[in-house]
């Protein structure tokens, strides 16, 4: 079924928040250099799932994980692994744009600076390249030292994408990146995601099925903490093999 | 009938509440009014120029000098010493409590710190005089029995909770999404705290600093007890000095007759103090407001 290389190999993943189980026995192979969409009704565990991939859930005290997540052949939850290193390789863009209260320039430069690179030339370079990749450069190049809050919501979200790209990750995770944006801004982000898959592995959570259909090659459907079905996006949307997937796609619930 | 009675009662309560609110505003205005009036009276006899430039403060002696700078030097010295204790300690504990401590620890430590603020200042004063000074004298033999160093240090300890509590509030109210954004780029907790959260909370943190400074300037008991009562234009922390507040206490406790020039110095000194702390409180207020505008 899946012919490309695998970026993430997930085996028997169970997630608990305290006593509450949020994911059940999830087995999932996420292909490399492609866009994989994660869909499902709200509260089914999409965010929980995607935040496991770069260990963002480590920040939650009651969080507990069972099972295994391998990225590029390495168990990312093993003791020897440096979580900082994981997050540098696997970037993330969040539901609401969350630029830092700094200038546009400093937002993008931040990730480079914290790695100890402070030479102006290399920072300038990283900022320009990343903003260009995020299709934001032309709009901001004349006011790069203004506050990031002066940008519109859609621009802020592209700034967050640029910020993530600046640390040169291999994977980018998107958790409903357009849910706070208008249709025009959404279209720009979608174009961008389509562009990114040439060089990056992309995983995108969305509750917008048209969006999943538009941007992704593969789709996983979650319900109540379980991965119900995973397949080519086209197959999921035209001929799903599971009845629940079909009901969800056709809008019978969720 | 019963209805009417209730209506009257409601009206009476409302009137009573209004009166007490009005009364407290009235009293405040009254105090400021008296302060301004007596200050004017003072400046009829002493020129503003002398007041600001004279290097001695000897209103209680035969040869009178009214150089407020002398008292300001004492205030400045104790305040700077206090802030160099409370600023770093307060800020570090705020960062620890907001970014590192578990919820349990935060809930336990915050009130404990706030108890520091509830200790009567007279206790701090004697703590400085009878404990800290003798202790410091073992290390610095030339330290006088009364000095700005130990009063400053103890005052700093007293101010720690103001800084830590208000800064912690500011840091803690920085949205979680900024922490996540920073962590997702591969920064450590320390980098996130120092480079993202602290700058984001800067105006709130600065407001706490200024409030702390204004508290230090206005502090009376500690300096009156432990810093000595010798007006002296110096920045040497080892010798006795007198702050503005300590001077006011000194004159108030003596038997200075009402209406004399000595009596009026209290108000001139008090007015100077009021102007400075009022200014600082305004700055702090605007900083806090700006902080709210950014995040709410
Ligand atoms: N920090 C948390 N603590 C406790 N329960 C949580 C936490 N985050 C999510 N959950 C629970 O886990 C389940 C899945 O949530 P989530 O992954 O956010 O779903 P989705 O993103 O699909 O809407 C929900 O029932 C939610 O209440
Ligand atoms: Mg979600």
Tab-separated table of C-alpha atoms in Angstrom, chain A residues 93 104 107-109 112 126-137 155-169 172 192 196, chain B residues 185:
chain	number	residue	atom	x	y	z
A	93	UNK	CA	3.298	25.058	13.682
A	104	UNK	CA	9.791	39.902	12.431
A	107	UNK	CA	11.240	35.839	15.400
A	108	UNK	CA	12.909	34.017	12.534
A	109	UNK	CA	16.429	34.441	13.889
A	112	UNK	CA	19.211	30.032	14.901
A	126	UNK	CA	18.778	32.382	7.448
A	127	UNK	CA	16.060	35.007	7.934
A	128	UNK	CA	15.852	35.866	4.251
A	129	UNK	CA	15.919	32.267	3.047
A	130	UNK	CA	13.271	31.154	5.536
A	131	UNK	CA	10.961	34.071	4.846
A	132	UNK	CA	11.256	33.375	1.133
A	133	UNK	CA	10.438	29.708	1.633
A	134	UNK	CA	7.417	30.749	3.686
A	135	UNK	CA	6.311	33.095	0.856
A	136	UNK	CA	6.423	36.066	3.191
A	137	UNK	CA	9.621	37.821	2.168
A	155	UNK	CA	1.088	36.598	7.795
A	156	UNK	CA	1.771	35.733	11.426
A	157	UNK	CA	1.109	32.091	10.681
A	158	UNK	CA	3.503	32.186	7.717
A	159	UNK	CA	6.008	33.887	9.999
A	160	UNK	CA	5.646	30.943	12.378
A	161	UNK	CA	6.302	28.626	9.444
A	162	UNK	CA	9.390	30.657	8.504
A	163	UNK	CA	10.523	30.506	12.130
A	164	UNK	CA	10.192	26.722	12.069
A	165	UNK	CA	12.032	26.446	8.732
A	166	UNK	CA	14.941	28.564	9.961
A	167	UNK	CA	16.268	25.780	12.190
A	168	UNK	CA	16.366	23.484	9.136
A	169	UNK	CA	14.126	20.667	10.333
A	172	UNK	CA	7.121	19.929	9.975
A	192	UNK	CA	2.871	26.672	0.933
A	196	UNK	CA	7.082	22.204	1.287
B	185	UNK	CA	12.221	25.210	18.011
